mmCIF file of C-alpha atoms and ligand atoms in Angstrom:
data_model
loop_
_atom_site.group_PDB
_atom_site.id
_atom_site.type_symbol
_atom_site.label_atom_id
_atom_site.label_comp_id
_atom_site.label_asym_id
_atom_site.label_seq_id
_atom_site.Cartn_x
_atom_site.Cartn_y
_atom_site.Cartn_z
ATOM 1 C CA MET A 1 46.704 39.641 -2.955
ATOM 2 C CA ASN A 2 44.542 37.698 -0.515
ATOM 3 C CA GLU A 3 43.603 35.169 -3.142
ATOM 4 C CA HIS A 4 47.218 34.022 -3.136
ATOM 5 C CA ARG A 5 47.348 33.467 0.623
ATOM 6 C CA TRP A 6 46.965 29.872 1.724
ATOM 7 C CA PRO A 7 43.374 29.164 2.907
ATOM 8 C CA GLU A 8 42.350 26.806 5.661
ATOM 9 C CA PRO A 9 43.169 24.102 6.589
ATOM 10 C CA GLU A 10 46.770 23.864 7.677
ATOM 11 C CA THR A 11 48.657 21.368 5.586
ATOM 12 C CA ARG A 12 52.198 20.155 4.841
ATOM 13 C CA ILE A 13 54.095 22.135 2.234
ATOM 14 C CA HIS A 14 54.459 19.265 -0.258
ATOM 15 C CA ARG A 15 50.745 18.526 -0.074
ATOM 16 C CA ALA A 16 49.942 22.214 -0.457
ATOM 17 C CA LEU A 17 52.073 22.332 -3.597
ATOM 18 C CA ALA A 18 50.447 19.182 -4.970
ATOM 19 C CA GLN A 19 46.989 20.540 -4.218
ATOM 20 C CA ALA A 20 47.834 23.785 -5.967
ATOM 21 C CA GLY A 21 48.837 21.762 -9.018
ATOM 22 C CA VAL A 22 52.518 22.784 -8.920
ATOM 23 C CA ALA A 23 53.855 19.234 -8.912
ATOM 24 C CA SER A 24 53.096 15.761 -7.626
ATOM 25 C CA ARG A 25 53.641 15.299 -3.907
ATOM 26 C CA ARG A 26 56.959 13.484 -4.506
ATOM 27 C CA ALA A 27 58.224 16.097 -6.955
ATOM 28 C CA ALA A 28 57.147 18.806 -4.503
ATOM 29 C CA GLU A 29 59.258 17.189 -1.787
ATOM 30 C CA VAL A 30 62.250 17.484 -4.107
ATOM 31 C CA LEU A 31 61.474 21.163 -4.776
ATOM 32 C CA VAL A 32 61.431 21.746 -1.016
ATOM 33 C CA ALA A 33 64.655 19.784 -0.464
ATOM 34 C CA ASP A 34 66.301 21.811 -3.248
ATOM 35 C CA GLY A 35 65.462 25.039 -1.433
ATOM 36 C CA ARG A 36 63.258 26.336 -4.267
ATOM 37 C CA ILE A 37 60.205 26.920 -2.067
ATOM 38 C CA THR A 38 59.667 29.802 0.328
ATOM 39 C CA ILE A 39 56.897 30.340 2.834
ATOM 40 C CA ASN A 40 56.524 34.015 3.707
ATOM 41 C CA ASP A 41 59.927 34.682 2.136
ATOM 42 C CA THR A 42 61.755 32.104 4.280
ATOM 43 C CA VAL A 43 63.091 28.951 2.638
ATOM 44 C CA ALA A 44 60.699 26.078 3.449
ATOM 45 C CA THR A 45 61.844 22.931 5.227
ATOM 46 C CA THR A 46 60.700 19.365 4.534
ATOM 47 C CA GLY A 47 57.263 18.686 6.009
ATOM 48 C CA GLN A 48 56.780 22.286 7.162
ATOM 49 C CA LEU A 49 53.180 23.225 7.846
ATOM 50 C CA VAL A 50 51.498 25.921 5.797
ATOM 51 C CA GLY A 51 48.735 27.750 7.605
ATOM 52 C CA PRO A 52 45.995 30.176 6.650
ATOM 53 C CA GLY A 53 47.417 33.429 5.312
ATOM 54 C CA ASP A 54 50.825 32.049 4.367
ATOM 55 C CA LEU A 55 52.329 33.025 1.038
ATOM 56 C CA ILE A 56 54.111 30.276 -0.891
ATOM 57 C CA ARG A 57 56.532 30.910 -3.734
ATOM 58 C CA VAL A 58 58.323 28.555 -6.114
ATOM 59 C CA ASP A 59 61.528 30.047 -7.505
ATOM 60 C CA GLY A 60 60.159 33.409 -6.428
ATOM 61 C CA ARG A 61 56.819 32.968 -8.233
ATOM 62 C CA ILE A 62 53.676 33.104 -6.092
ATOM 63 C CA VAL A 63 51.643 29.873 -5.887
ATOM 64 C CA SER A 64 47.903 30.393 -6.045
ATOM 65 C CA PRO A 65 45.999 27.800 -3.998
ATOM 66 C CA GLU A 66 42.965 26.192 -5.570
ATOM 67 C CA PRO A 67 40.051 25.266 -3.332
ATOM 68 C CA LEU A 68 39.562 21.519 -3.284
ATOM 69 C CA GLN A 69 36.695 20.324 -5.435
ATOM 70 C CA VAL A 70 35.199 16.866 -5.678
ATOM 71 C CA PHE A 71 32.159 16.284 -7.858
ATOM 72 C CA VAL A 72 30.099 13.224 -8.545
ATOM 73 C CA LEU A 73 28.771 13.064 -12.096
ATOM 74 C CA ASN A 74 26.076 10.729 -13.323
ATOM 75 C CA LYS A 75 27.938 10.039 -16.542
ATOM 76 C CA PRO A 76 25.777 9.843 -19.635
ATOM 77 C CA ALA A 77 26.492 7.437 -22.481
ATOM 78 C CA GLY A 78 28.311 8.851 -25.498
ATOM 79 C CA VAL A 79 30.808 10.917 -23.507
ATOM 80 C CA VAL A 80 34.424 9.851 -22.991
ATOM 81 C CA SER A 81 35.842 9.901 -19.476
ATOM 82 C CA THR A 82 39.369 10.944 -20.319
ATOM 83 C CA ALA A 83 40.388 14.554 -19.724
ATOM 84 C CA ARG A 84 41.094 15.020 -23.454
ATOM 85 C CA ASP A 85 40.026 13.077 -26.469
ATOM 86 C CA PRO A 86 42.302 12.955 -29.512
ATOM 87 C CA GLU A 87 39.209 12.352 -31.685
ATOM 88 C CA GLY A 88 37.557 15.521 -30.378
ATOM 89 C CA ARG A 89 34.578 13.754 -28.798
ATOM 90 C CA GLN A 90 32.783 15.320 -25.850
ATOM 91 C CA THR A 91 34.499 14.525 -22.544
ATOM 92 C CA VAL A 92 33.096 14.377 -19.032
ATOM 93 C CA LEU A 93 35.024 17.553 -18.238
ATOM 94 C CA ASP A 94 32.936 19.378 -20.839
ATOM 95 C CA LEU A 95 29.952 18.775 -18.531
ATOM 96 C CA LEU A 96 31.546 20.440 -15.490
ATOM 97 C CA PRO A 97 32.669 23.957 -14.559
ATOM 98 C CA ARG A 98 35.813 24.929 -16.429
ATOM 99 C CA ASP A 99 37.356 27.319 -13.903
ATOM 100 C CA VAL A 100 39.644 24.726 -12.265
ATOM 101 C CA ARG A 101 41.734 21.899 -13.595
ATOM 102 C CA LEU A 102 39.862 18.674 -12.883
ATOM 103 C CA TYR A 103 40.673 14.994 -13.287
ATOM 104 C CA PRO A 104 38.259 12.077 -13.628
ATOM 105 C CA VAL A 105 38.896 9.407 -10.979
ATOM 106 C CA GLY A 106 39.380 6.415 -13.243
ATOM 107 C CA ARG A 107 37.514 5.619 -16.423
ATOM 108 C CA LEU A 108 34.157 4.420 -17.582
ATOM 109 C CA ASP A 109 33.677 3.211 -21.151
ATOM 110 C CA ILE A 110 31.965 5.613 -23.529
ATOM 111 C CA ASP A 111 28.708 3.614 -23.362
ATOM 112 C CA THR A 112 28.788 3.102 -19.559
ATOM 113 C CA THR A 113 26.656 5.406 -17.403
ATOM 114 C CA GLY A 114 26.700 6.212 -13.701
ATOM 115 C CA VAL A 115 28.940 7.315 -10.871
ATOM 116 C CA LEU A 116 32.142 9.055 -11.863
ATOM 117 C CA LEU A 117 34.099 11.169 -9.421
ATOM 118 C CA ILE A 118 35.896 14.218 -10.735
ATOM 119 C CA THR A 119 38.318 16.247 -8.638
ATOM 120 C CA ASN A 120 41.207 18.672 -8.659
ATOM 121 C CA ASP A 121 42.911 16.708 -5.855
ATOM 122 C CA GLY A 122 45.393 14.618 -7.817
ATOM 123 C CA GLU A 123 46.507 12.747 -4.743
ATOM 124 C CA LEU A 124 43.016 11.689 -3.711
ATOM 125 C CA ALA A 125 42.349 10.613 -7.318
ATOM 126 C CA ASN A 126 45.524 8.510 -7.409
ATOM 127 C CA ARG A 127 44.746 6.840 -4.099
ATOM 128 C CA LEU A 128 41.240 5.934 -5.195
ATOM 129 C CA MET A 129 42.442 4.568 -8.532
ATOM 130 C CA HIS A 130 45.362 2.546 -7.178
ATOM 131 C CA PRO A 131 44.732 -1.242 -7.347
ATOM 132 C CA ARG A 132 46.144 -1.621 -3.817
ATOM 133 C CA GLY A 133 43.260 0.479 -2.471
ATOM 134 C CA LYS A 134 40.728 -2.166 -3.593
ATOM 135 C CA VAL A 135 38.033 0.493 -3.762
ATOM 136 C CA PRO A 136 34.584 -1.157 -4.014
ATOM 137 C CA LYS A 137 32.577 -0.474 -7.170
ATOM 138 C CA ILE A 138 29.078 -1.717 -7.885
ATOM 139 C CA TYR A 139 27.731 -2.173 -11.412
ATOM 140 C CA GLU A 140 24.424 -3.212 -12.878
ATOM 141 C CA ALA A 141 24.868 -5.044 -16.146
ATOM 142 C CA LEU A 142 22.259 -6.202 -18.610
ATOM 143 C CA VAL A 143 23.738 -9.208 -20.380
ATOM 144 C CA ASP A 144 22.573 -11.381 -23.249
ATOM 145 C CA GLY A 145 20.858 -14.659 -22.457
ATOM 146 C CA ARG A 146 19.868 -16.501 -19.330
ATOM 147 C CA VAL A 147 22.628 -16.510 -16.716
ATOM 148 C CA SER A 148 22.711 -19.756 -14.732
ATOM 149 C CA ALA A 149 23.478 -20.137 -11.036
ATOM 150 C CA GLU A 150 26.658 -21.978 -12.007
ATOM 151 C CA THR A 151 27.838 -19.029 -14.114
ATOM 152 C CA VAL A 152 27.184 -16.691 -11.191
ATOM 153 C CA ARG A 153 29.380 -18.931 -9.031
ATOM 154 C CA ASP A 154 32.155 -18.787 -11.657
ATOM 155 C CA LEU A 155 31.976 -14.999 -11.786
ATOM 156 C CA ARG A 156 32.146 -14.842 -7.989
ATOM 157 C CA ARG A 157 35.224 -17.048 -7.813
ATOM 158 C CA GLY A 158 37.053 -15.334 -10.687
ATOM 159 C CA VAL A 159 37.309 -16.072 -14.386
ATOM 160 C CA GLU A 160 40.266 -16.276 -16.697
ATOM 161 C CA LEU A 161 40.985 -13.082 -18.654
ATOM 162 C CA GLU A 162 43.823 -12.329 -21.043
ATOM 163 C CA ASP A 163 45.588 -10.242 -18.359
ATOM 164 C CA GLY A 164 44.997 -12.700 -15.482
ATOM 165 C CA MET A 165 42.111 -14.022 -13.390
ATOM 166 C CA SER A 166 39.436 -11.604 -12.240
ATOM 167 C CA LEU A 167 39.428 -11.110 -8.469
ATOM 168 C CA PRO A 168 36.620 -12.565 -6.341
ATOM 169 C CA ALA A 169 33.445 -10.575 -6.854
ATOM 170 C CA ARG A 170 29.955 -10.327 -5.377
ATOM 171 C CA VAL A 171 27.506 -11.231 -8.086
ATOM 172 C CA GLU A 172 23.727 -11.494 -7.879
ATOM 173 C CA ILE A 173 20.987 -11.985 -10.429
ATOM 174 C CA MET A 174 18.646 -8.994 -10.188
ATOM 175 C CA GLU A 175 16.137 -9.847 -12.884
ATOM 176 C CA ARG A 176 15.628 -12.270 -15.745
ATOM 177 C CA LEU A 177 14.023 -10.680 -18.789
ATOM 178 C CA HIS A 178 11.709 -12.432 -21.224
ATOM 179 C CA PRO A 179 12.413 -13.616 -23.853
ATOM 180 C CA GLY A 180 16.122 -13.153 -23.027
ATOM 181 C CA GLY A 181 18.577 -11.069 -21.065
ATOM 182 C CA THR A 182 19.617 -10.980 -17.419
ATOM 183 C CA TRP A 183 20.302 -8.022 -15.141
ATOM 184 C CA LEU A 184 23.285 -8.715 -12.896
ATOM 185 C CA ARG A 185 24.556 -6.757 -9.908
ATOM 186 C CA ILE A 186 28.331 -7.056 -9.773
ATOM 187 C CA GLU A 187 30.525 -5.702 -6.987
ATOM 188 C CA ILE A 188 34.251 -5.669 -7.664
ATOM 189 C CA THR A 189 37.334 -4.098 -6.159
ATOM 190 C CA GLU A 190 39.482 -3.876 -9.264
ATOM 191 C CA GLY A 191 39.514 -1.311 -12.014
ATOM 192 C CA ARG A 192 41.091 -3.003 -15.003
ATOM 193 C CA ASN A 193 40.060 -1.792 -18.414
ATOM 194 C CA ARG A 194 36.597 -3.066 -19.494
ATOM 195 C CA ILE A 195 36.712 -5.524 -16.595
ATOM 196 C CA VAL A 196 32.970 -6.136 -16.219
ATOM 197 C CA LYS A 197 32.397 -6.627 -19.932
ATOM 198 C CA ARG A 198 35.353 -8.979 -20.172
ATOM 199 C CA MET A 199 34.270 -10.991 -17.108
ATOM 200 C CA CYS A 200 30.794 -11.464 -18.547
ATOM 201 C CA LEU A 201 32.098 -12.318 -22.000
ATOM 202 C CA ALA A 202 34.458 -14.886 -20.470
ATOM 203 C CA VAL A 203 31.382 -16.796 -19.261
ATOM 204 C CA GLY A 204 29.559 -16.384 -22.571
ATOM 205 C CA HIS A 205 27.380 -13.339 -21.925
ATOM 206 C CA ARG A 206 27.817 -10.079 -23.805
ATOM 207 C CA VAL A 207 27.056 -6.882 -21.856
ATOM 208 C CA GLN A 208 24.344 -4.837 -23.562
ATOM 209 C CA ARG A 209 24.075 -2.086 -20.944
ATOM 210 C CA LEU A 210 26.284 -1.140 -18.051
ATOM 211 C CA ARG A 211 25.810 1.386 -15.285
ATOM 212 C CA ARG A 212 27.903 2.018 -12.193
ATOM 213 C CA ILE A 213 25.652 2.646 -9.241
ATOM 214 C CA ARG A 214 28.293 3.100 -6.531
ATOM 215 C CA PHE A 215 31.969 3.990 -6.318
ATOM 216 C CA ALA A 216 33.730 4.039 -2.946
ATOM 217 C CA GLY A 217 30.332 4.321 -1.272
ATOM 218 C CA ILE A 218 29.276 7.336 -3.390
ATOM 219 C CA GLU A 219 26.009 7.087 -5.293
ATOM 220 C CA VAL A 220 24.247 9.340 -7.786
ATOM 221 C CA GLY A 221 20.996 9.154 -5.847
ATOM 222 C CA GLY A 222 18.238 10.958 -7.695
ATOM 223 C CA MET A 223 20.461 12.626 -10.283
ATOM 224 C CA ARG A 224 19.658 12.149 -13.945
ATOM 225 C CA THR A 225 22.434 11.246 -16.363
ATOM 226 C CA GLY A 226 24.478 14.319 -17.234
ATOM 227 C CA GLU A 227 23.852 15.901 -13.819
ATOM 228 C CA PHE A 228 26.550 16.450 -11.217
ATOM 229 C CA ARG A 229 26.881 17.701 -7.664
ATOM 230 C CA ALA A 230 29.639 18.561 -5.227
ATOM 231 C CA ILE A 231 30.099 15.794 -2.687
ATOM 232 C CA THR A 232 29.170 16.384 0.941
ATOM 233 C CA GLN A 233 31.597 16.657 3.854
ATOM 234 C CA ASP A 234 30.554 13.201 5.062
ATOM 235 C CA GLU A 235 31.218 11.735 1.645
ATOM 236 C CA LEU A 236 34.585 13.479 1.507
ATOM 237 C CA ARG A 237 35.565 12.064 4.894
ATOM 238 C CA GLN A 238 34.532 8.625 3.687
ATOM 239 C CA LEU A 239 36.573 8.983 0.477
ATOM 240 C CA ARG A 240 39.636 10.172 2.356
ATOM 241 C CA LYS A 241 39.308 7.191 4.687
ATOM 242 C CA ILE A 242 38.991 4.718 1.818
ATOM 243 C CA GLY A 243 41.945 6.437 0.102
ATOM 244 C CA GLY A 244 44.020 6.087 3.289
ATOM 245 C CA LEU A 245 44.299 9.857 3.750
ATOM 246 C CA ASP A 246 42.258 10.214 6.917
ATOM 247 C CA GLY A 247 45.142 9.896 9.356
ATOM 248 C CA LEU A 248 47.078 12.808 7.850
ATOM 249 C CA THR A 249 47.314 16.186 9.506
ATOM 250 C CA SER A 250 45.856 18.001 6.585
ATOM 251 C CA ALA A 251 42.220 17.729 5.653
ATOM 252 C CA PRO A 252 41.688 19.599 2.438
ATOM 253 C CA GLY A 253 38.064 19.766 1.603
ATOM 254 C CA LEU A 254 36.739 22.380 3.922
ATOM 255 C CA ASP A 255 36.114 24.359 0.781
ATOM 256 C CA VAL A 256 33.854 21.695 -0.638
ATOM 257 C CA ASP A 257 30.423 23.034 -1.299
ATOM 258 C CA VAL A 258 28.436 21.103 1.277
ATOM 259 C CA ASP A 259 25.111 19.799 0.104
ATOM 260 C CA ALA A 260 25.249 21.943 -3.004
ATOM 261 C CA PRO A 261 22.216 21.544 -5.216
ATOM 262 C CA VAL A 262 22.378 19.290 -8.225
ATOM 263 C CA ARG A 263 23.507 21.199 -11.274
ATOM 264 C CA ARG A 264 22.737 20.508 -14.852
ATOM 265 C CA PRO A 265 25.196 21.301 -17.611
ATOM 266 C CA LYS A 266 24.224 24.092 -19.969
ATOM 267 C CA THR A 267 23.749 23.250 -23.601
ATOM 268 C CA PRO A 268 26.265 20.593 -24.609
ATOM 269 C CA ARG A 269 29.413 22.043 -26.097
ATOM 270 C CA PRO A 270 30.416 21.128 -29.605
ATOM 271 C CA PRO A 271 33.305 18.656 -29.792
ATOM 272 C CA ARG A 272 36.675 20.276 -29.327
ATOM 273 C CA ALA A 273 38.819 20.864 -32.345
ATOM 274 C CA ILE A 274 41.756 18.481 -32.488
HETATM 275 N N1 URA B 1 33.888 -2.398 -16.622
HETATM 276 C C1 URA B 1 33.615 -2.273 -17.928
HETATM 277 O O1 URA B 1 33.621 -3.232 -18.668
HETATM 278 N N2 URA B 1 33.352 -1.039 -18.394
HETATM 279 C C2 URA B 1 33.311 0.074 -17.618
HETATM 280 O O2 URA B 1 33.043 1.173 -18.105
HETATM 281 C C3 URA B 1 33.577 -0.093 -16.250
HETATM 282 C C4 URA B 1 33.869 -1.332 -15.774
#
């Protein structure tokens, strides 16, 4: 039965329930308030701490804790970054271990490559995706044509898009290709759908290739596309800080596989049946 006992670290009951995938943190608070949760057979109270070895039940059913997992994937092109695809295309989750429920932290377009975080910590994922968090993201974009200094200034200030102006961005020209094409480095803090492509198109340049080289300070380093690794403790601390979770009592993540070697997916799976 040990696998059902709460592992380290100590955490608040509603966070423990959210981490175990029982409910969102808010919904878990309601379960606690409704007296449906017990810790070691005693009805739990709001904000109660759960420590190593405790046994949690919901309506009498034992809750099995999942160790926290956060991976960084160097997303290849041709793979969708949703958890499921109604068209049965390969998803990023097909590239990772299947033994826990995982969520991609935000989306990259099917043809975009680069840093994508994937975790079973729904709360961390939500914090990192929330527009209020203004999480920094850096992209390298190869666009059509010769981008002028004036266009770079426009992109930096913000350009008009159908769903409102883009926020101020850091934009640099990395390389001008001959006969045409320009590599841009674009740092933004928003995550609207197809934002980089739409920003570039708004100033007359179509994106031919797009890769994300950094998300919330996390980089793929030497990994090839399709490879993934567990993030390090330092990276986890950094993510929790950026997500505004560092001041909380709990610090899930001690189970993260520190400095785990890069892993390569086995042979690609066939698309899932619809
Ligand atoms: N902006 C885009 O246009 N596409 C992505 O995949 C990510 C950011």
